[in-house]
Amino acid sequence: MAAVAVSVPELQRLLARDPYLAPFVPDFQRRYTLFHERLKNIEENEGGLDKFSKSYETFGINRLVDGGLYCKEWAPGAEAVFLTGDFNGWNPFSHPYKKMDYGKWELFIPPGQDGFSPVSHGSKLKVVIRSKNGEILYRISPWAKYVAREGSNVNYDWLHWDPPLPYLCRHPQPKKPKSLRIYESHVGIASHEGKVASYKNFTYNILPKIKDLGYNCVQLMAIMEHVYYASFGYQITSFFAASSRYGTPDDLKELIDIAHSMGIIVLLDVVHSHASNNSEDGLNKFDGTDSCFFHSGPRGTHNLWDSRLFDYSNWEVLRFLLSNLRWWIEEYGFDGFRFDGVTSMLYHNHGIGTGFSGDYNEYFGLHVDEDALVYLTMANHMIHFLYPDCITIAEEVSGMPALCCPVAQGGSGFDYRLAMAIPDKWIQIIKELKDEDWNMGNIVFTLTNRRYEEKYIAYAESHDQALVGDKTLAFRLMDAEMYTNMSVHSPLTPVIDRGIQLHKMIRLITHALGGEGYLNFMGNEFGHPEWLDFPRKGNNESYHYARRQFHLADDHLLRYRFLNAFDRDMNKLEERFGWLASPPAFVSEKHESNKVIIFERANLIFIFNFHPLKSYTEYRVGAETPGKYKIVLDSDAPEYGGHQRLDHDTEYFTEQYSHNYRLNSLLVYIPSRVAIVLQNMDIPN
């Protein structure tokens, strides 16, 4: 039976913000009705969303109060289910599960004679599935909390994780920051050594660097267990297991706890858009069928990613994924999520070969996977209802309207979306245009082109631009000379000088103009000299490029320290003035021939001269607020590798002379290839 339409409570607020959405009101009504009905069914049949999303307390293997174990699995395609492992001498059939309704199976194992768990901590386990055709399959539970690969084994083993003294967090979770400054990180490459680095290394060597740089958020990639290291963590095999290649679950808990003690929140890069097609140590064919958690047939396979696609309409898949989010928050203390591959989820074609033009018809209709959309809406509703300080970010490239609007308005409830057009624009400019051909209007348009009242995370480059086959901005700007001319004892060549100056300017204008949050991928802040490539057959399993050489930024004889210092002071300035949490900037000038961009935000004036040669004396700059202005950040300062052409003791006084639609103006000396930030000293900070 079709669900009775439910009114979207605050839809008029969305329509008032964007009247062009009015023709699609029926779509918003239908989507909200689907969400409402699913939520209502959960409330009526599962005892509420809170209980439903904590199903990890009953599914998988859980210890009872008396020391016994309760085991539960969903395997609708199985003929019989058993548990085997070290605890029963690997007898495959001695511990059968009892069949329940709706494809579920359960097993009680009484405590040992000493009252302790019959399965010891760290011992190996397998779920044994007898399929419909009589085949015997050995599987890892989808709810496994810890898996590891021993020695030269190809497949991962499921290890029972139930330590006698689990890690207890000592520090409270910080409040949600008003301004989000994200340090995107990968634990395994967070060392200059050619090996997989550890949670411990990140905790004690990298977190202090992140704190010093002024970031208040760490976004951890590749934490959910993935068999193939070179997948960058995007081919998940065990959704509830923190990757064992970096250490134990307790090591990860300590990392997050120490980050919290520094006032840094931690986000998980969560991958619910697809799953590894591994069956021996993944979700694929768990019960012997090609469906179970996934769509059957071609719809269940992502051809480009060679992975399986979830059936978001399935009740048990919804239980699994929502519980997965709760698990990472409750068990590890994560403060939110960056949802990967949202565009792939939203459309039946997964966005493959689609150039989204912005025509609203592209976002509504039968080509939209509304089951996936409803899942994302449900996930955001659950997270924000139960954890108001949690943050959710969508990696979404199509521009789906209302993705970052409240659910009550007909939106999907994300807090932020990634401004994915910005790094593409910087690459295109650097790759294709001479410096004198840079288009100021086009730069400003790209940095400010975002949906009104939907928050964006701006970034000049992320991990995507660091991967082998691509180039970081620093590498594109300076290329081979990074290997020969980054020493302060070597001549400052035109290539290195240009690269250092533009690297700073690009980051500051992106930070200040591009969104309501900012993201940087680890190492890029100081212009890491090499791309990122994980050990694989194609490079003879080399770790040479699967590392970050943080020591380069600490070396006072290398010019990397200039970029590192600028990044730190840029973040510290944002912390003082909070421009990311302020209303969007007012751009007063984007002068094509002068190559000058000027805007005001958070009582600061930002001035950028991108001209490679021309400096300007007494350049008139519009200022809405009268007063005395002074320089608070100058990319030309010597500590940032600049040429020290500005006197920081200079005071700039406004005149009652309107300029560029601002009531007042002042005269400023603007050297070539320089970014300057002016503060109104008459306004208390």
XYZ file of C-alpha atoms in Angstrom:
685
model
C 0.000 0.000 0.000
C 1.208 3.476 -0.832
C 2.068 5.576 2.205
C -0.262 8.457 3.033
C 1.525 11.707 2.186
C 2.962 13.540 5.172
C 3.454 17.304 5.096
C 6.996 18.563 5.372
C 6.773 20.727 8.513
C 9.005 23.613 7.438
C 9.029 23.247 3.670
C 7.990 26.882 3.190
C 11.277 28.031 4.716
C 13.150 26.074 2.063
C 10.957 27.481 -0.711
C 11.336 31.032 0.600
C 15.114 30.573 0.406
C 14.972 29.039 -3.080
C 11.696 29.672 -4.965
C 13.020 27.709 -7.969
C 12.368 24.528 -5.976
C 8.595 25.146 -6.004
C 7.895 22.839 -9.009
C 9.474 19.972 -7.078
C 7.299 20.174 -3.970
C 5.761 16.737 -4.749
C 9.269 15.239 -4.740
C 10.060 16.742 -1.352
C 6.691 15.518 -0.041
C 7.309 11.988 -1.301
C 10.840 11.825 0.077
C 9.774 13.139 3.471
C 6.861 10.699 3.554
C 9.221 7.783 2.872
C 11.473 8.967 5.688
C 8.555 9.513 8.055
C 7.034 6.086 7.342
C 10.356 4.302 7.822
C 10.956 6.106 11.094
C 7.413 5.322 12.245
C 7.882 1.620 11.424
C 11.097 1.532 13.422
C 9.382 3.152 16.379
C 6.473 0.706 16.220
C 8.362 -2.518 15.482
C 11.807 -2.106 17.033
C 11.160 -0.182 20.229
C 12.432 3.073 18.836
C 15.344 4.408 16.812
C 17.626 4.467 19.848
C 17.277 0.732 20.421
C 17.260 -0.138 16.707
C 20.529 1.701 16.090
C 22.220 -0.076 18.978
C 21.725 -3.507 17.450
C 25.455 -4.195 17.829
C 24.530 -4.968 21.452
C 22.651 -8.073 20.272
C 24.034 -8.906 16.817
C 27.454 -10.480 16.383
C 28.800 -11.851 19.669
C 28.060 -10.173 22.981
C 28.871 -11.218 26.532
C 25.972 -11.655 28.929
C 26.014 -10.660 32.591
C 26.591 -14.260 33.691
C 29.664 -14.587 31.451
C 27.882 -16.504 28.715
C 27.650 -15.371 25.113
C 24.702 -14.397 22.950
C 25.358 -14.733 19.220
C 23.071 -13.428 16.510
C 23.331 -13.112 12.747
C 21.147 -12.174 9.811
C 21.646 -14.686 7.000
C 18.365 -15.000 5.079
C 19.895 -17.196 2.366
C 21.419 -19.748 4.765
C 20.106 -23.269 5.285
C 21.956 -23.548 8.611
C 24.392 -21.437 10.660
C 27.098 -22.523 13.132
C 29.870 -20.948 15.189
C 33.337 -22.438 15.236
C 36.802 -21.416 16.374
C 39.585 -22.001 18.845
C 37.018 -22.398 21.625
C 35.585 -25.663 20.194
C 38.649 -27.033 18.461
C 37.293 -25.802 15.120
C 34.440 -28.282 15.134
C 32.279 -26.744 12.392
C 28.913 -28.103 13.554
C 29.051 -28.398 17.369
C 27.468 -24.981 17.980
C 24.415 -24.544 15.705
C 22.375 -21.362 15.645
C 18.614 -21.539 16.067
C 16.568 -20.211 13.164
C 14.356 -17.209 13.927
C 11.918 -15.151 11.861
C 13.044 -12.834 9.054
C 16.288 -14.633 8.271
C 17.814 -14.217 11.731
C 19.724 -16.859 13.664
C 20.675 -16.957 17.363
C 22.928 -18.985 19.642
C 23.427 -19.020 23.419
C 26.739 -20.334 24.734
C 26.743 -20.817 28.531
C 29.656 -19.520 30.606
C 32.540 -21.807 31.492
C 32.677 -23.586 34.840
C 34.715 -20.696 36.251
C 31.964 -18.261 35.258
C 34.083 -16.675 32.549
C 33.339 -16.321 28.854
C 33.590 -19.598 26.932
C 35.461 -17.727 24.164
C 38.657 -16.103 25.359
C 39.817 -12.657 24.337
C 41.895 -12.771 21.152
C 40.831 -16.249 20.055
C 39.827 -16.910 16.445
C 36.248 -17.440 15.296
C 34.269 -18.138 12.139
C 30.598 -18.232 11.272
C 29.867 -21.410 9.304
C 27.114 -21.073 6.694
C 25.460 -24.010 4.982
C 24.019 -22.508 1.822
C 20.843 -23.559 0.039
C 22.855 -25.719 -2.361
C 24.644 -27.479 0.510
C 27.945 -25.615 0.233
C 29.817 -25.012 3.507
C 31.147 -21.463 3.815
C 33.434 -20.015 6.492
C 32.669 -16.346 7.112
C 33.591 -13.417 9.351
C 30.598 -11.965 11.179
C 29.490 -8.649 9.643
C 29.440 -7.356 13.226
C 33.012 -8.461 14.055
C 34.720 -5.888 16.285
C 38.304 -6.839 15.462
C 39.954 -8.600 12.536
C 43.643 -8.986 11.751
C 45.948 -10.619 9.258
C 48.672 -12.798 10.679
C 52.055 -13.249 9.022
C 51.879 -13.785 5.286
C 48.203 -14.783 5.301
C 46.173 -13.302 2.478
C 42.866 -13.283 4.340
C 42.011 -11.585 7.600
C 41.035 -13.551 10.713
C 38.199 -12.673 13.061
C 39.596 -12.293 16.584
C 37.207 -12.125 19.539
C 37.740 -8.711 21.133
C 36.768 -8.704 24.816
C 39.733 -7.394 26.841
C 39.559 -7.798 30.621
C 40.575 -4.146 31.101
C 39.310 -2.093 28.140
C 40.534 1.471 27.613
C 38.526 4.024 29.581
C 38.365 7.541 28.173
C 39.544 10.217 30.589
C 38.673 13.405 28.735
C 35.282 14.884 27.807
C 34.383 15.423 24.176
C 34.833 19.070 23.138
C 31.860 21.151 22.111
C 31.114 21.532 18.427
C 33.424 24.284 17.133
C 31.818 27.312 15.505
C 34.595 27.399 12.918
C 35.645 24.025 11.545
C 39.328 23.743 10.545
C 39.899 20.145 9.446
C 43.202 18.283 9.203
C 42.438 15.333 6.906
C 44.677 12.473 7.997
C 45.713 8.905 7.286
C 47.271 7.150 10.283
C 49.277 4.658 8.230
C 51.271 7.256 6.269
C 51.815 9.650 9.183
C 55.531 8.930 9.437
C 58.640 9.465 7.310
C 59.530 5.799 7.702
C 58.742 3.329 4.925
C 56.199 1.315 6.865
C 52.625 1.382 8.131
C 52.629 3.911 10.971
C 50.664 3.302 14.168
C 47.839 4.886 16.164
C 50.458 5.486 18.892
C 52.701 7.382 16.480
C 49.791 9.573 15.416
C 48.754 10.218 19.021
C 52.126 11.295 20.323
C 53.905 12.678 17.251
C 51.207 14.055 14.934
C 48.443 15.370 17.202
C 50.803 17.959 18.780
C 51.690 19.208 15.267
C 47.999 19.491 14.372
C 47.311 21.425 17.575
C 50.246 23.742 16.903
C 49.007 24.397 13.355
C 45.679 25.634 14.703
C 43.374 22.910 13.387
C 40.489 22.001 15.692
C 39.329 18.876 13.884
C 41.017 15.708 12.648
C 39.296 13.726 9.912
C 40.605 10.165 9.958
C 40.628 8.171 6.747
C 41.019 4.410 6.312
C 39.967 3.465 9.853
C 37.142 1.057 9.006
C 38.914 -2.221 8.233
C 39.917 -2.769 4.627
C 41.942 -5.699 3.392
C 43.568 -3.841 0.509
C 45.791 -1.079 1.940
C 46.127 0.635 -1.442
C 42.358 1.214 -1.576
C 43.015 4.209 0.725
C 40.387 2.752 3.040
C 37.549 2.870 0.532
C 37.017 -0.885 0.063
C 35.615 -1.803 3.475
C 35.577 -5.454 4.527
C 34.661 -5.217 8.255
C 32.485 -2.224 9.087
C 32.625 -2.485 12.888
C 36.368 -3.178 13.123
C 39.000 -0.467 13.479
C 41.895 -1.313 11.200
C 44.336 -3.593 13.009
C 47.263 -2.629 10.772
C 47.812 0.488 12.925
C 47.316 -1.153 16.330
C 44.511 -2.248 18.643
C 41.058 -0.739 19.182
C 42.305 0.586 22.514
C 45.104 2.432 20.705
C 42.510 4.198 18.544
C 40.435 5.062 21.621
C 43.533 6.579 23.202
C 44.201 8.624 20.047
C 40.695 10.100 20.129
C 40.829 10.655 23.890
C 44.141 12.542 23.669
C 42.795 14.607 20.748
C 39.821 15.560 22.920
C 42.193 16.624 25.703
C 43.708 19.078 23.192
C 40.302 20.473 22.255
C 40.410 18.695 18.890
C 37.325 16.860 17.649
C 37.704 13.730 15.522
C 35.611 12.802 12.482
C 35.486 9.375 10.849
C 35.610 9.035 7.084
C 32.683 6.614 6.889
C 32.100 4.517 3.763
C 28.455 3.475 3.449
C 28.331 4.048 -0.303
C 29.674 0.602 -1.190
C 31.600 -2.387 0.185
C 34.477 -4.616 -0.874
C 33.473 -7.579 -3.026
C 35.607 -9.885 -0.859
C 33.626 -12.833 0.457
C 36.251 -14.701 2.524
C 36.789 -11.702 4.791
C 34.103 -9.239 3.659
C 30.310 -8.871 3.508
C 29.899 -10.168 -0.025
C 27.945 -13.453 -0.290
C 27.863 -13.729 3.494
C 24.928 -16.148 3.384
C 25.898 -17.739 0.074
C 23.661 -15.517 -2.059
C 24.675 -12.497 -4.117
C 22.156 -10.364 -2.245
C 21.849 -10.366 1.569
C 23.201 -6.851 2.298
C 23.324 -5.858 -1.362
C 21.156 -5.569 -4.423
C 21.146 -8.745 -6.461
C 22.375 -8.749 -10.048
C 23.872 -5.795 -11.935
C 22.269 -3.225 -9.622
C 24.344 -4.579 -6.761
C 27.702 -3.927 -8.418
C 29.600 -0.690 -8.970
C 31.480 -1.326 -12.199
C 34.099 1.402 -11.821
C 34.881 0.633 -8.186
C 34.541 -3.165 -8.541
C 32.528 -3.243 -5.319
C 29.093 -4.157 -3.956
C 26.192 -1.745 -3.479
C 23.906 -1.782 -0.457
C 20.155 -2.289 -0.707
C 19.080 0.750 1.314
C 15.425 -0.294 1.192
C 16.183 -3.430 3.218
C 15.211 -3.295 6.892
C 18.256 -5.216 8.080
C 20.639 -3.153 5.971
C 19.166 -0.058 7.595
C 19.730 -1.665 11.015
C 23.306 -2.554 10.100
C 24.325 0.866 8.762
C 22.606 2.965 11.433
C 24.068 0.755 14.147
C 27.454 1.119 12.517
C 27.295 4.898 12.955
C 26.217 4.552 16.590
C 29.056 2.080 17.229
C 31.796 4.484 16.156
C 30.310 7.256 18.302
C 29.531 5.166 21.382
C 32.508 2.814 21.386
C 35.283 5.090 20.138
C 34.050 8.604 20.853
C 34.073 9.937 17.288
C 32.492 13.383 17.009
C 30.905 12.914 13.599
C 31.396 11.680 10.077
C 32.482 12.606 6.604
C 30.217 10.460 4.400
C 32.129 9.222 1.381
C 30.658 8.748 -2.082
C 27.315 10.459 -1.465
C 26.870 11.274 -5.161
C 27.225 7.582 -5.991
C 24.504 6.809 -3.454
C 22.052 9.444 -4.649
C 21.738 8.391 -8.287
C 21.097 5.038 -9.928
C 23.850 5.828 -12.431
C 26.156 6.737 -9.489
C 27.057 9.945 -11.289
C 29.166 7.997 -13.785
C 29.594 9.932 -17.014
C 27.268 12.656 -15.796
C 28.221 16.306 -16.014
C 25.855 18.021 -13.590
C 24.898 21.363 -15.076
C 22.828 22.685 -12.178
C 19.487 22.169 -13.949
C 17.103 21.266 -11.111
C 15.546 18.479 -13.150
C 18.821 16.571 -12.674
C 18.078 16.243 -8.948
C 14.546 14.916 -9.107
C 12.917 12.006 -10.887
C 13.295 8.273 -11.333
C 17.078 8.473 -11.751
C 17.404 9.440 -8.055
C 17.809 6.524 -5.626
C 15.335 7.739 -3.024
C 15.976 4.725 -0.785
C 19.582 5.872 -0.437
C 18.433 9.463 0.067
C 16.060 8.341 2.817
C 18.855 6.348 4.475
C 21.107 9.424 4.544
C 18.232 11.507 5.930
C 17.581 8.872 8.603
C 21.284 8.740 9.484
C 21.475 12.512 9.926
C 18.231 12.588 11.892
C 19.487 9.886 14.246
C 22.928 11.437 14.728
C 21.664 14.939 15.425
C 18.758 13.804 17.592
C 20.924 11.614 19.824
C 24.166 13.616 19.613
C 23.439 17.319 18.980
C 27.152 18.212 18.880
C 27.997 15.626 16.222
C 28.963 16.907 12.776
C 28.155 15.343 9.411
C 29.794 16.251 6.096
C 28.736 15.038 2.651
C 31.249 14.325 -0.093
C 28.826 15.241 -2.866
C 29.682 16.654 -6.263
C 26.329 16.990 -8.049
C 24.963 19.891 -5.992
C 21.781 18.143 -4.783
C 19.566 20.960 -3.384
C 18.707 20.908 0.339
C 21.330 18.262 1.132
C 22.574 20.494 3.966
C 19.178 21.746 5.091
C 17.307 20.457 8.172
C 15.171 17.356 7.725
C 12.102 19.335 8.840
C 12.568 21.590 5.802
C 12.704 18.643 3.431
C 16.493 18.483 3.466
C 18.826 15.577 4.173
C 20.208 17.075 7.365
C 23.954 17.264 6.657
C 25.843 20.033 8.448
C 28.312 20.651 5.624
C 29.137 19.567 2.114
C 32.567 19.597 0.486
C 33.167 22.412 -2.004
C 34.593 19.998 -4.554
C 34.716 22.485 -7.425
C 37.385 24.611 -5.738
C 40.411 22.270 -5.978
C 39.446 21.411 -9.547
C 39.472 25.114 -10.377
C 42.932 25.682 -8.884
C 44.341 22.742 -10.822
C 42.780 23.987 -14.049
C 44.167 27.507 -13.543
C 47.702 26.388 -12.708
C 47.759 23.729 -15.401
C 46.283 25.694 -18.289
C 46.829 29.425 -17.753
C 49.765 31.789 -17.665
C 49.865 33.968 -14.550
C 48.842 37.047 -16.516
C 45.768 35.205 -17.823
C 44.308 34.267 -14.430
C 40.682 35.413 -14.332
C 39.848 37.148 -11.044
C 36.094 37.024 -11.633
C 36.195 33.309 -12.342
C 38.218 32.648 -9.169
C 35.764 34.655 -7.065
C 32.782 32.964 -8.715
C 34.137 29.486 -7.961
C 34.925 30.374 -4.352
C 31.543 31.996 -3.676
C 29.240 29.845 -5.830
C 27.420 27.909 -3.123
C 23.838 27.333 -2.114
C 22.531 30.045 0.206
C 22.446 28.966 3.874
C 23.965 25.564 3.143
C 27.416 25.263 4.715
C 30.453 24.282 2.669
C 33.896 22.976 3.556
C 36.395 24.773 1.321
C 39.745 23.265 0.416
C 42.492 24.017 -2.057
C 43.428 20.342 -2.268
C 42.573 17.110 -0.431
C 43.931 13.571 -0.565
C 42.574 13.258 -4.122
C 45.103 15.759 -5.447
C 47.946 14.095 -3.526
C 47.490 10.669 -5.110
C 49.860 9.253 -7.694
C 48.645 10.157 -11.164
C 47.788 13.641 -9.933
C 49.917 16.386 -8.412
C 49.640 18.524 -5.301
C 49.503 22.288 -5.783
C 53.068 22.610 -4.532
C 54.255 19.967 -7.004
C 52.382 21.619 -9.875
C 53.849 25.008 -8.964
C 57.456 23.955 -8.315
C 57.815 20.436 -9.735
C 61.396 19.080 -9.975
C 62.936 22.155 -8.363
C 61.445 21.037 -5.045
C 64.202 18.434 -4.946
C 67.049 20.860 -5.628
C 66.142 24.397 -4.563
C 64.193 24.232 -1.295
C 67.303 24.791 0.832
C 67.750 28.324 2.164
C 71.398 28.025 1.087
C 70.421 27.531 -2.552
C 69.391 30.475 -4.747
C 65.728 31.508 -4.578
C 64.864 30.680 -8.171
C 61.878 32.268 -9.955
C 60.089 28.891 -9.949
C 60.479 28.358 -6.193
C 59.664 31.982 -5.383
C 56.503 31.891 -7.498
C 55.473 28.543 -6.022
C 55.911 29.623 -2.410
C 54.062 32.928 -2.870
C 51.119 31.454 -4.813
C 50.837 28.455 -2.476
C 50.184 30.835 0.437
C 47.809 33.067 -1.492
C 45.741 30.180 -2.844
C 45.306 28.708 0.631
C 44.366 31.988 2.299
C 41.802 33.056 -0.303
C 40.266 29.567 -0.238
C 40.180 29.614 3.573
C 38.679 33.088 3.859
C 36.301 33.205 0.886
C 35.424 29.616 -0.020
C 33.090 28.371 2.687
C 32.039 27.928 6.292
C 34.751 25.376 7.067
C 38.251 24.625 5.819
C 40.094 21.368 5.096
C 43.721 20.500 4.484
C 45.253 17.099 3.758
C 48.195 16.213 5.969
C 51.520 17.468 4.695
C 50.048 19.679 1.995
C 50.179 22.648 4.367
C 53.974 22.778 4.010
C 54.042 21.753 0.345
C 54.936 18.079 0.729
C 57.303 17.345 -2.162
C 55.955 14.010 -3.362
C 52.648 12.425 -4.309
C 51.025 9.592 -2.408
C 51.176 5.995 -3.605
C 50.516 2.916 -1.504
C 52.507 -0.313 -1.777
C 51.096 -2.390 -4.624
C 52.254 -4.686 -7.412
C 52.708 -1.742 -9.762
C 55.436 -0.234 -7.563
C 56.952 -3.470 -6.228
C 55.111 -3.073 -2.900
C 57.139 0.036 -2.077
C 56.357 2.269 0.912
C 58.529 5.088 -0.444
C 55.549 7.282 -1.340
C 53.191 5.986 1.378
C 54.574 8.344 3.992
C 54.573 11.983 5.061
C 57.908 13.662 5.679
C 56.965 16.014 8.521
C 60.628 16.507 9.396
C 60.977 18.676 6.274
C 58.807 21.374 7.847
C 60.846 21.237 11.077
C 64.154 21.766 9.288
C 65.158 25.444 9.529
C 67.442 25.047 6.550
C 64.543 24.203 4.239
C 61.936 26.538 2.798
C 59.073 24.181 3.672
C 59.041 25.789 7.115
C 57.863 29.074 5.581
C 54.698 27.461 4.220
C 54.165 25.612 7.497
C 54.423 28.848 9.496
C 51.987 30.649 7.205
C 49.449 27.833 7.489
C 49.701 27.968 11.273
C 49.281 31.738 11.489
C 46.423 31.695 8.969
C 44.536 29.221 11.189
C 45.389 31.145 14.360
C 44.026 34.329 12.785
C 40.787 32.565 11.883
C 40.588 31.324 15.470
C 40.793 34.951 16.654
C 38.292 36.436 14.221
C 36.081 33.481 13.249
C 35.523 34.323 9.605
C 34.352 30.774 8.853
C 31.463 31.263 11.285
C 30.713 34.738 9.925
C 28.312 35.638 7.108
C 29.716 35.301 3.576
C 32.254 37.886 2.497
C 31.434 41.061 0.599
C 33.674 41.145 -2.468
C 34.331 44.776 -3.306
C 36.861 44.269 -6.081
C 37.881 41.674 -8.664
C 39.999 43.706 -11.047
C 41.054 41.777 -14.137
C 43.928 43.888 -15.455
C 45.320 44.671 -12.001
C 44.819 41.021 -10.899
C 43.504 42.261 -7.551
C 40.760 40.717 -5.376
C 39.514 42.511 -2.247
C 36.782 41.438 0.166
C 35.603 42.013 3.732
C 34.667 39.322 6.227
C 34.579 39.205 10.031
C 35.717 42.857 10.354
C 38.825 42.107 8.314
C 39.826 43.324 4.857
C 41.502 40.710 2.655
C 43.631 42.014 -0.216
C 45.155 39.767 -2.895
C 47.421 40.929 -5.706
C 47.929 37.988 -8.061
C 49.841 40.050 -10.615
C 53.254 38.445 -11.213
C 55.030 41.782 -11.757
C 52.995 44.850 -10.820
C 52.992 46.415 -7.365
C 50.621 49.273 -6.546
C 51.311 52.323 -4.409
C 48.373 54.064 -2.757
C 45.857 51.542 -4.071
C 42.356 52.567 -3.034
C 40.571 49.887 -1.040
C 36.896 50.094 -0.098
C 35.985 49.704 3.583
C 32.470 49.650 4.983
C 33.556 50.386 8.553
C 35.588 53.548 9.225
C 38.632 53.498 11.488
C 42.333 52.843 11.774
C 43.547 49.640 10.087
C 46.767 47.676 10.582
C 48.270 44.581 8.974
C 47.586 41.359 10.911
C 48.747 38.887 8.271
C 51.129 39.461 5.386
C 52.229 36.672 3.069
C 55.284 38.780 2.153
C 56.682 38.633 5.699
C 60.166 37.080 5.967
C 59.018 34.331 8.330
C 56.795 33.080 5.485
C 59.505 33.222 2.820
C 58.347 36.613 1.564
C 60.305 39.683 0.495
C 59.441 41.985 3.423
C 58.110 44.841 1.301
C 55.498 46.015 3.813
C 55.991 47.960 7.034
C 53.765 46.388 9.695
C 53.908 49.528 11.827
C 52.045 51.483 9.156
C 48.576 52.660 10.171
C 45.934 53.009 7.470
C 43.171 55.539 8.139
C 39.894 55.511 6.252
C 38.482 58.512 4.438
C 34.822 59.298 3.955
C 35.301 58.543 0.300
C 33.048 55.845 -1.069
C 34.684 53.259 -3.303
C 33.453 50.030 -4.854
C 30.063 50.268 -3.110
C 31.679 50.740 0.312
C 31.047 53.889 2.356
C 34.701 54.507 3.144
C 38.105 53.745 1.681
C 41.810 53.763 2.450
C 45.051 53.803 0.478
C 47.344 50.780 0.683
C 50.639 49.735 -0.867
C 50.131 46.297 -2.454
C 53.263 44.503 -3.704
C 53.009 41.918 -6.453
C 52.032 38.340 -5.540
C 51.007 39.236 -1.994
C 48.061 38.578 0.291
C 47.406 41.121 3.055
C 44.848 41.032 5.869
C 43.932 44.306 7.586
C 42.190 44.628 10.944
C 40.116 47.603 12.044
C 41.890 48.516 15.283
C 38.900 50.606 16.428
C 36.743 47.478 16.739
C 37.547 45.323 19.789
C 38.443 41.761 18.861
